XYZ file of C-alpha atoms in Angstrom:
494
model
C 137.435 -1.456 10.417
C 137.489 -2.322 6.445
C 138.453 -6.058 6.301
C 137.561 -9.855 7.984
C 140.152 -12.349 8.365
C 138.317 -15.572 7.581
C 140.455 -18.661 8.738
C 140.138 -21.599 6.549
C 141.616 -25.060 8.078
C 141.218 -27.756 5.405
C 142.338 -31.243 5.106
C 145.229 -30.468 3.600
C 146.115 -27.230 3.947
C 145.672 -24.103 5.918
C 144.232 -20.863 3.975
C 143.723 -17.534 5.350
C 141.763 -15.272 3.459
C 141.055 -11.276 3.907
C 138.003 -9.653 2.873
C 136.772 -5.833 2.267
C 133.362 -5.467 4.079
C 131.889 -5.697 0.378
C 133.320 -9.377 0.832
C 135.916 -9.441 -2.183
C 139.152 -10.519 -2.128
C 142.405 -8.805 -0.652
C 144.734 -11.059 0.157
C 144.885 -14.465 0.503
C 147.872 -17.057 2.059
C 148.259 -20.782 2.020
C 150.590 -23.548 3.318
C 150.466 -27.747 3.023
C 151.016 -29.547 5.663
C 151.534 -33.430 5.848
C 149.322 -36.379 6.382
C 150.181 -39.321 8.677
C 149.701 -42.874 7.823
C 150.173 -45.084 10.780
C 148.296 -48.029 9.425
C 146.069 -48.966 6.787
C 142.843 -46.489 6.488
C 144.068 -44.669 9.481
C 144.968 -41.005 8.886
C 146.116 -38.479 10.981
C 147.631 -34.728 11.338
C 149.990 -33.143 13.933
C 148.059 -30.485 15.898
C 151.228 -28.738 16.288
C 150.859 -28.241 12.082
C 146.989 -27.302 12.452
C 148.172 -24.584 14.758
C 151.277 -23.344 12.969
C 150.272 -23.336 9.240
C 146.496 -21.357 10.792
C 148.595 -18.692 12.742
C 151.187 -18.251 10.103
C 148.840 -18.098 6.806
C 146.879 -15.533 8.966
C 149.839 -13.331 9.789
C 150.933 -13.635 6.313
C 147.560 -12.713 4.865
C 147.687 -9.332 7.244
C 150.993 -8.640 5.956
C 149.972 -9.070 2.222
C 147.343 -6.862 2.369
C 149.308 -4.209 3.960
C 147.116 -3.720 6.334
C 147.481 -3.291 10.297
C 145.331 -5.513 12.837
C 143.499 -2.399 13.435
C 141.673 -2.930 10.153
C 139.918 -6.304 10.997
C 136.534 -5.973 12.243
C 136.087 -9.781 12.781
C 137.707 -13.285 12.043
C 135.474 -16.202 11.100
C 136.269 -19.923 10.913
C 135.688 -22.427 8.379
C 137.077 -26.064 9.055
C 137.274 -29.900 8.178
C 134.666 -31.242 9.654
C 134.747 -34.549 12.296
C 138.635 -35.007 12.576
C 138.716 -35.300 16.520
C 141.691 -33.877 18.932
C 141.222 -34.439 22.896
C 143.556 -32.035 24.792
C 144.157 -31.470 28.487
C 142.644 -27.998 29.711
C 145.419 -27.199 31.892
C 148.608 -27.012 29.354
C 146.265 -27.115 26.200
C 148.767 -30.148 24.778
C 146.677 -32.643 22.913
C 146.815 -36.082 24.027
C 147.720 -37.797 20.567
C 147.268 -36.446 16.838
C 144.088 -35.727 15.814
C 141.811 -38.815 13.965
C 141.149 -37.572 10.881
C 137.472 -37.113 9.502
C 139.170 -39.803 6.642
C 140.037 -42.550 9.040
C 138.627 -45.836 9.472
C 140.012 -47.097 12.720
C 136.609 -47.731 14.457
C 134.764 -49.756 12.028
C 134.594 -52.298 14.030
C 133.223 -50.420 16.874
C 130.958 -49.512 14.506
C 130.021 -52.480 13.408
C 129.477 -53.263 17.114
C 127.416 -51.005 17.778
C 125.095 -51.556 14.517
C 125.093 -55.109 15.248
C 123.975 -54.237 18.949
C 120.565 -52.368 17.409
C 121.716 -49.009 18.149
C 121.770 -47.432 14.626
C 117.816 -46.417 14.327
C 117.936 -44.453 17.829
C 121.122 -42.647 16.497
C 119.689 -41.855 13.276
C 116.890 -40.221 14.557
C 118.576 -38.006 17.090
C 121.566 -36.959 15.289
C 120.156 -37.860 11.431
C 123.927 -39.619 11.340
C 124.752 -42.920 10.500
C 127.313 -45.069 12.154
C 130.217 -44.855 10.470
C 133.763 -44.159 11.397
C 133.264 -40.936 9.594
C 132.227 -39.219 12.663
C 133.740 -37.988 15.919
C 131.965 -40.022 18.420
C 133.728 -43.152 18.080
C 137.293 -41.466 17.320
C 136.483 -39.409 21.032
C 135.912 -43.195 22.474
C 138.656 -45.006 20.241
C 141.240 -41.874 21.872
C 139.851 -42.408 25.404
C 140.100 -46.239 25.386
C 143.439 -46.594 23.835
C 145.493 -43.504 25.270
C 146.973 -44.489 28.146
C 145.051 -42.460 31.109
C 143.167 -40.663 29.108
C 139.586 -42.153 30.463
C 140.559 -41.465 33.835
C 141.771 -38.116 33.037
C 138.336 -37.286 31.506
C 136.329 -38.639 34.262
C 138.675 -36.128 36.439
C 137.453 -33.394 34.152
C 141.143 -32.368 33.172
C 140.342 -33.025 29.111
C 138.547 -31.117 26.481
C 137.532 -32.595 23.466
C 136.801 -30.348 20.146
C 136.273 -30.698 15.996
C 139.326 -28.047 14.521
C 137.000 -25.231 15.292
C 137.220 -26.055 18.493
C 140.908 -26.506 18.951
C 141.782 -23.253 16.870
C 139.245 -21.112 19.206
C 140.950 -22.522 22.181
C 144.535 -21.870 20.909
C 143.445 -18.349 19.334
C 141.789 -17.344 22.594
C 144.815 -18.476 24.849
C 142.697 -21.061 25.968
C 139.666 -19.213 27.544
C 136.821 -20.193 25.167
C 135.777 -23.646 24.228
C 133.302 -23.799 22.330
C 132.245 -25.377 18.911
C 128.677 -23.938 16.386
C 125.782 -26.307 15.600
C 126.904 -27.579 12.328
C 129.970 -28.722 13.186
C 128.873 -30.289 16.823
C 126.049 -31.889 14.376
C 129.126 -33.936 12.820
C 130.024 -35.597 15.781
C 127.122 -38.119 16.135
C 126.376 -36.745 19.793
C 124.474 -34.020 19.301
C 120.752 -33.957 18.987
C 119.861 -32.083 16.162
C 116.247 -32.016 16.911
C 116.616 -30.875 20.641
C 120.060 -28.768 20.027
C 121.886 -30.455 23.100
C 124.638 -33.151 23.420
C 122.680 -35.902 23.621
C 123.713 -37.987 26.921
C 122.300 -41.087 25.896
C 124.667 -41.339 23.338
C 126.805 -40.505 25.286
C 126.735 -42.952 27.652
C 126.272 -45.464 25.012
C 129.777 -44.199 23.970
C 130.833 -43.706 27.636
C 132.040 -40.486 26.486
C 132.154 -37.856 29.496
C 130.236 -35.047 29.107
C 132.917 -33.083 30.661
C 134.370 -32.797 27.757
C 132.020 -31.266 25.527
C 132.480 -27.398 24.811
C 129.208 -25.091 24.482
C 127.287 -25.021 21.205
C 126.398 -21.834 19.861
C 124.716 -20.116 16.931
C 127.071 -19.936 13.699
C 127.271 -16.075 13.903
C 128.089 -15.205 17.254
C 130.733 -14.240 20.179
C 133.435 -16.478 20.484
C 135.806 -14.735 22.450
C 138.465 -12.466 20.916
C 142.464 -13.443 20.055
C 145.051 -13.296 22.099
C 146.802 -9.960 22.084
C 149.929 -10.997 20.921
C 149.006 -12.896 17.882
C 147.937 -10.178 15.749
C 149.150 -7.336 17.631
C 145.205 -6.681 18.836
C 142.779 -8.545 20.240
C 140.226 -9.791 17.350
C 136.696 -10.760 17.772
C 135.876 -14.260 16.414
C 132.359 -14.092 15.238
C 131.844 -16.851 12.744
C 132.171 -20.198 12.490
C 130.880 -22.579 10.354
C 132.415 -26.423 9.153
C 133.401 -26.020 5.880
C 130.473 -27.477 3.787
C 128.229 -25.392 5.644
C 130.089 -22.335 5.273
C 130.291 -22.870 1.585
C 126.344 -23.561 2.088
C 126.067 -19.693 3.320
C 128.367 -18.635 0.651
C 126.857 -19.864 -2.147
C 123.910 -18.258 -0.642
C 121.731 -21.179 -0.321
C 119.575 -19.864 1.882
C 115.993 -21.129 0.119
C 114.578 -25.130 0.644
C 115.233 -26.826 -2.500
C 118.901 -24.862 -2.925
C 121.842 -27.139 -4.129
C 125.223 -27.070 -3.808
C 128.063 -29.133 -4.088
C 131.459 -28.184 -2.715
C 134.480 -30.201 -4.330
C 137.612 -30.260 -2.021
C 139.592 -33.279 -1.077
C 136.053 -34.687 -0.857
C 132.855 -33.726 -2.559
C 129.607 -32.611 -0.578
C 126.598 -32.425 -1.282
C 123.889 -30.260 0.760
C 119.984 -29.527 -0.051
C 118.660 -26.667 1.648
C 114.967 -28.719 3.541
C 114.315 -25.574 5.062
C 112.711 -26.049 8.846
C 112.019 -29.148 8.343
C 114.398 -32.409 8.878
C 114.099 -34.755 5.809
C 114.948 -38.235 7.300
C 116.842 -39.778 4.268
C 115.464 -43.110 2.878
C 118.766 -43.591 0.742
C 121.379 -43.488 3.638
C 121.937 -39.425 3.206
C 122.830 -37.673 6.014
C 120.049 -35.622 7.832
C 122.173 -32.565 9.302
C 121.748 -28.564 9.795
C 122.986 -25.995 6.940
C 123.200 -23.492 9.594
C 121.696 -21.580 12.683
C 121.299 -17.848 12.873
C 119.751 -16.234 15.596
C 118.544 -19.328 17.422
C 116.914 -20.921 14.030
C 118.429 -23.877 13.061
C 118.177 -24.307 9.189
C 118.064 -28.088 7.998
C 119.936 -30.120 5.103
C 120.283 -33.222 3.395
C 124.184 -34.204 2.773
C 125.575 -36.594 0.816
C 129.365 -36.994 1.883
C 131.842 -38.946 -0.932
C 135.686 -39.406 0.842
C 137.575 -38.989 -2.597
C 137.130 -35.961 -4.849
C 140.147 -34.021 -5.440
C 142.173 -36.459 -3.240
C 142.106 -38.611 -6.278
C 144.046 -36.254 -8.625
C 146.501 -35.700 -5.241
C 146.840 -39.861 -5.987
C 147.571 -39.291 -9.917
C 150.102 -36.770 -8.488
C 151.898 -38.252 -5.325
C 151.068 -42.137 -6.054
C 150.996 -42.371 -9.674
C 153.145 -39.548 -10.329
C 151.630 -38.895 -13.704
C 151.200 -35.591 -13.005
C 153.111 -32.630 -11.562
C 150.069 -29.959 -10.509
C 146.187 -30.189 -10.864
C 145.628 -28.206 -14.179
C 147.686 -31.299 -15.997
C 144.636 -33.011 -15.671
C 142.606 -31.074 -18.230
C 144.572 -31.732 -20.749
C 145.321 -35.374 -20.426
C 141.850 -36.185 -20.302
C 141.154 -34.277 -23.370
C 143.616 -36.616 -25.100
C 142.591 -39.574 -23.989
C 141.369 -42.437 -26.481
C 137.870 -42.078 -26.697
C 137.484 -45.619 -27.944
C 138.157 -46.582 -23.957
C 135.816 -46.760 -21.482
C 138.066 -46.768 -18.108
C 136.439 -46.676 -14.630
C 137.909 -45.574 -11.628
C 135.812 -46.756 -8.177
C 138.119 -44.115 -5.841
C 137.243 -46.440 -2.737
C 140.651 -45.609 -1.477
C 139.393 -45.069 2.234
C 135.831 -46.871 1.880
C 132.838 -45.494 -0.118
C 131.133 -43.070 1.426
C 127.371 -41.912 0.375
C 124.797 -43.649 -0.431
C 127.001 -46.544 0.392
C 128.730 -46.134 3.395
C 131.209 -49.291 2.979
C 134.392 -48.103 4.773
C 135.706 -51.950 3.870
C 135.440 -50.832 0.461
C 138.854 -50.283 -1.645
C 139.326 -48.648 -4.870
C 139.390 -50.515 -7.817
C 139.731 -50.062 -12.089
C 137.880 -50.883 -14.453
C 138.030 -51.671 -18.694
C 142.103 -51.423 -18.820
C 143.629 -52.409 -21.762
C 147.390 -52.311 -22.776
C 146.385 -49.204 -24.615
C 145.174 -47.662 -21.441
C 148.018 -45.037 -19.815
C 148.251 -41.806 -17.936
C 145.706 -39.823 -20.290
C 142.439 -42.689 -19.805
C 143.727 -42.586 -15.902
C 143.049 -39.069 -15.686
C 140.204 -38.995 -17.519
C 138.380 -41.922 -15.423
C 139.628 -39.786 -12.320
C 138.019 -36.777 -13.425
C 134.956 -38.571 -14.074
C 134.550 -40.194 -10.594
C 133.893 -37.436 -9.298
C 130.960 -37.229 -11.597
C 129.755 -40.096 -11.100
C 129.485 -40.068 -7.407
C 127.533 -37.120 -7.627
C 124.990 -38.646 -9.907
C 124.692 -41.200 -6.997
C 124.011 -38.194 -4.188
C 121.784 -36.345 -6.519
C 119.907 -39.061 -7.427
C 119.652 -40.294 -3.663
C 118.394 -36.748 -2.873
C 115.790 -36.858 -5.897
C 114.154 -40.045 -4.124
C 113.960 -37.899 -0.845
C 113.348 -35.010 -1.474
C 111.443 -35.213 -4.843
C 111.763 -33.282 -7.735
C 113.979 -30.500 -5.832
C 117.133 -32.626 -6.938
C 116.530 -32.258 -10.477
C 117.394 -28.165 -10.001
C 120.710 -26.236 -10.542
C 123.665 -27.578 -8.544
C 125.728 -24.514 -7.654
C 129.254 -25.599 -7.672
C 132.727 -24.841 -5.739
C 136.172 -25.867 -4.418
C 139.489 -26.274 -6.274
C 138.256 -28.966 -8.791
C 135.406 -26.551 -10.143
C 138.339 -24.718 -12.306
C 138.554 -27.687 -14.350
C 135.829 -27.042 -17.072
C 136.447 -30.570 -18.280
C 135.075 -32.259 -15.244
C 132.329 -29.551 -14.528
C 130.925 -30.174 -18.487
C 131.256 -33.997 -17.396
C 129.340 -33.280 -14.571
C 126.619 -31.462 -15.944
C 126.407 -34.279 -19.043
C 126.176 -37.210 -16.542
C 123.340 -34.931 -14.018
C 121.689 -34.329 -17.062
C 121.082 -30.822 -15.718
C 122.656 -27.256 -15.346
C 126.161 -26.690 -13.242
C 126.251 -22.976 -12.105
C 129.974 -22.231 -10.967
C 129.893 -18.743 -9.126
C 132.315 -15.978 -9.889
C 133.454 -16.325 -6.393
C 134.765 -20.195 -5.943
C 136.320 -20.049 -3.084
C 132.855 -20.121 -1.138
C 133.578 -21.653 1.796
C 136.024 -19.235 3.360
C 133.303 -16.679 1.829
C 131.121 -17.978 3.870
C 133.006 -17.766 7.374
C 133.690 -14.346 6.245
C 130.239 -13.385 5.980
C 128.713 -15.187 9.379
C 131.634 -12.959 10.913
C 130.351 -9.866 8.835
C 126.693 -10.548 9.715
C 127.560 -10.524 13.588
C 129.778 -7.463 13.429
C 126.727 -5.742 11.366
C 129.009 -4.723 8.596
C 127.508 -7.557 5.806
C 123.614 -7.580 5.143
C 121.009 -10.166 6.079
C 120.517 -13.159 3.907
C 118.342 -11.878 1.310
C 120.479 -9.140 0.751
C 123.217 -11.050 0.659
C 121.640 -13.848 -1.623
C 121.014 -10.746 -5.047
C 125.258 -10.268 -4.628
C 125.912 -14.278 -5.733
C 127.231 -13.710 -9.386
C 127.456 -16.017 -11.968
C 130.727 -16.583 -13.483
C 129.487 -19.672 -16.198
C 126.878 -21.885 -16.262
C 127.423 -25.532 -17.914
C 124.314 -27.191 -19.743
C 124.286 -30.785 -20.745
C 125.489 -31.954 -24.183
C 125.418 -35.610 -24.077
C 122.786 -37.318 -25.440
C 120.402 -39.238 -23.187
C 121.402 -42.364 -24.301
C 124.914 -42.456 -23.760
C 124.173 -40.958 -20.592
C 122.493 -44.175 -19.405
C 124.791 -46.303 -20.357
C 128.148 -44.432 -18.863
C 126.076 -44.460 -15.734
C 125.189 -47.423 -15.320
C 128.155 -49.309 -16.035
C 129.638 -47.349 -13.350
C 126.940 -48.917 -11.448
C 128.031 -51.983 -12.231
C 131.996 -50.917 -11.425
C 130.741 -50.055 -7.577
C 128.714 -53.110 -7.414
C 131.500 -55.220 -8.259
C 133.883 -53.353 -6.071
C 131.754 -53.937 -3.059
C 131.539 -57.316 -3.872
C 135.484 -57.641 -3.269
């Protein structure tokens, strides 16, 4: 067996990528699928597309590669972390679409709870905060408002799961449910400390624990694939949510290791080792990963809009036809104007966490037009790393001030990666290998089939592809930064 199939469910689109057992390349496939708006801030996605676009790009990788079913030693998972589906066990037909991790439907149920006293106790046990951002209150937002659903759950006939969950479950035929520990450490129910669902919480969320599936390690036995899928049965033997698996592929495996994964959102993760850092700067306290029964610690700083804000120059601004325009327009834009973008478009995320938030512009002038647009996109993103980075500096010390290891789609702009590294005031490594986080799920599914080497073997094959050193001065770094200090301050003020 010479290849692993690692399945790569985004927010956006579904990506199936094949691997040699050296862990390069062979074939990759990719499809879009839509987003659904029902109301303001709420977001959701068919399941039915989840399933398709999954079992289709993973078909048409296999066929790409010319390769039979035969070949694949093992498929591992990589996913969007937090967007919620509840299904019924018996015909595996989810009971509405799934709640986007995006979606701010339960603020105020939220904001209930907060107001109530309950954030400390949830903090500590799940190093979450509470924010609509995470499962638990989609799971009780689904079961309150779908008719029958909480006494269908109470009668055991409903299983709840992240993506992971749901695409084990359909790839199995339904005979495994089951989720790993960093994505059941998204859902604001699990104890990270203890590694259980934490009934408490619960029954604070009068969430059944029925519905929960088993947690297990993020390389291990998760059943195998139908037979008629692939033409084989296929061991699933990874799975990781997708800023952890691009954790493990930028090998990260040391305390004090950065990276920062730009997708439709950017993340943020710093490698504490054993030990859980409680933030003091409204990070997120959560686990990198857990191999053999050793969970492995992180500090995460989550922002909502990375490349979804060149998707908005694109499909709401129309601007632009495809991503790579943006280069180019930023390059010509005036440099005598100073335009800020706050990207609030579904709340600010960290070190904020104001899901009221919306986005807002800043410094337009009747000279400002498609090229300054771009350019204050681009620079967002920038920006609101500054804000995690410096949020993980105060936490964690002077381990912040290191290399940030970079990946995702937005990395291939070296425009906004030089921005990046001028407004961090510190080196950007972007790895030869971007496409880390289905790298990842590749090699969790390696490591449990014993065809990819332990960590520190694995951590000498990370290459290099360019690093990007600062080259604005100090001064003008101060200012640019903090007048977009000054833009979020007087966006949350709205």
């Amino acid at each position: 067996m010479t290849h692993i199939l690692a399945i790569d469910q985004g927010t956006t689109s579904s990506r199936a990528i094949l691997f040699d057992t050296a862990l390069r390349v062979r074939a990759t496939a990719q499809e879009e699928f839509p987003q659904h708006y029902p109301a303001s801030g709420w977001v959701e996605h068919d399941p039915s597309d989840l399933w398709s676009t999954v079992a289709g790009t993973a078909r048409a990788a296999i066929e790409k590669a010319g390769i039979g079913a035969d070949s694949i030693a093992a498929i591992g998972i990589t996913n969007q972390r937090e967007t919620t589906l509840i299904w019924d066990r018996a015909t595996g037909e989810p009971i509405h679409r799934a709640i986007v991790w995006q979606d701010r439907r339960t603020a105020d149920i939220c904001a209930g709870l907060k107001g109530e006293g309950h954030e400390p106790m949830i903090t500590a046990r799940t190093g979450l905060l509470l924010d609509p951002y995470f499962s638990g209150t989609k799971i009780k937002w689904l079961l309150d408002h779908v008719p029958g659903a909480r006494a269908r759950a109470a009668r055991g006939e409903l299983a709840f799961g992240t993506v992971d969950t749901f695409l084990i479950w359909k790839l199995t035929g339904g005979k495994v449910h089951a989720t790993d520990a960093t994505n059941a450490a998204r859902t604001l129910i699990y104890n990270i400390a203890k590694g259980e669902w934490d009934a408490d919480i619960c029954a604070l969320l009068d969430i059944p624990m029925s519905l929960l599936p088993e947690v297990k390690d993020c390389a291990a036995d998760y059943g195998t694939t139908r037979p008629d899928l692939f033409g084989r049965p296929i061991p699933i033997l990874g799975v990781a949510g997708d800023q952890q698996a691009a954790t493990v592929g930028q090998a990260c495996f040391a305390p004090g290791m950065m990276k920062s994964t730009y997708g439709t959102g950017c993340f943020a993760l710093l490698n504490t080792g054993t030990d859980m850092v409680p933030s003091k700067n409204r990070l997120l306290t959560t686990i990198a990963y857990r191999l053999d029964g050793q969970t492995t610690y992180a500090l995460e700083g989550s922002i909502f809009i990375a490349g979804a804000v060149v998707q908005w120059l694109r499909d709401g601004l129309k601007i632009i036809r495809e991503a790579k325009e943006t280069q180019p327009l930023a390059n010509a834009a005036d440099p005598s104007q100073d335009v800020i973008l706050v990207p609030a478009f579904t709340g600010l995320g960290a070190p904020y966490w104001r899901p009221d938030c919306r986005g807002a512009v800043y410094g337009l002038t009747r000279n400002s037009g498609p090229a300054e647009l771009a350019k204050a996109a681009l620079e967002s993103v920038g920006y609101q790393t500054r804000d995690l980075l410096e949020a993980m500096r105060s936490d964690w010390g002077a381990a912040a001030d290191g290399i940030l290891r970079v990946d995702g789609g937005m990395t291939a702009s070296d425009w906004a990666m030089q921005f990046l590294s001028d407004i961090l005031g510190a080196p950007v490594d972007r790895p030869v290998v971007t496409e880390t986080t289905a790298l990842g799920a590749a090699y969790l599914a390696g490591l449990k089939a014993g065809i990819c080497p332990a960590p520190a073997e694995f951590q000498k094959g990370w290459a290099l592809e360019r690093r990007f050193t600062p080259a604005m001065d100090d001064r003008t770094r101060a200012a640019k930064y903090a007048r977009w200090g000054r833009a979020v301050a007087a966006t949350m003020s709205v």
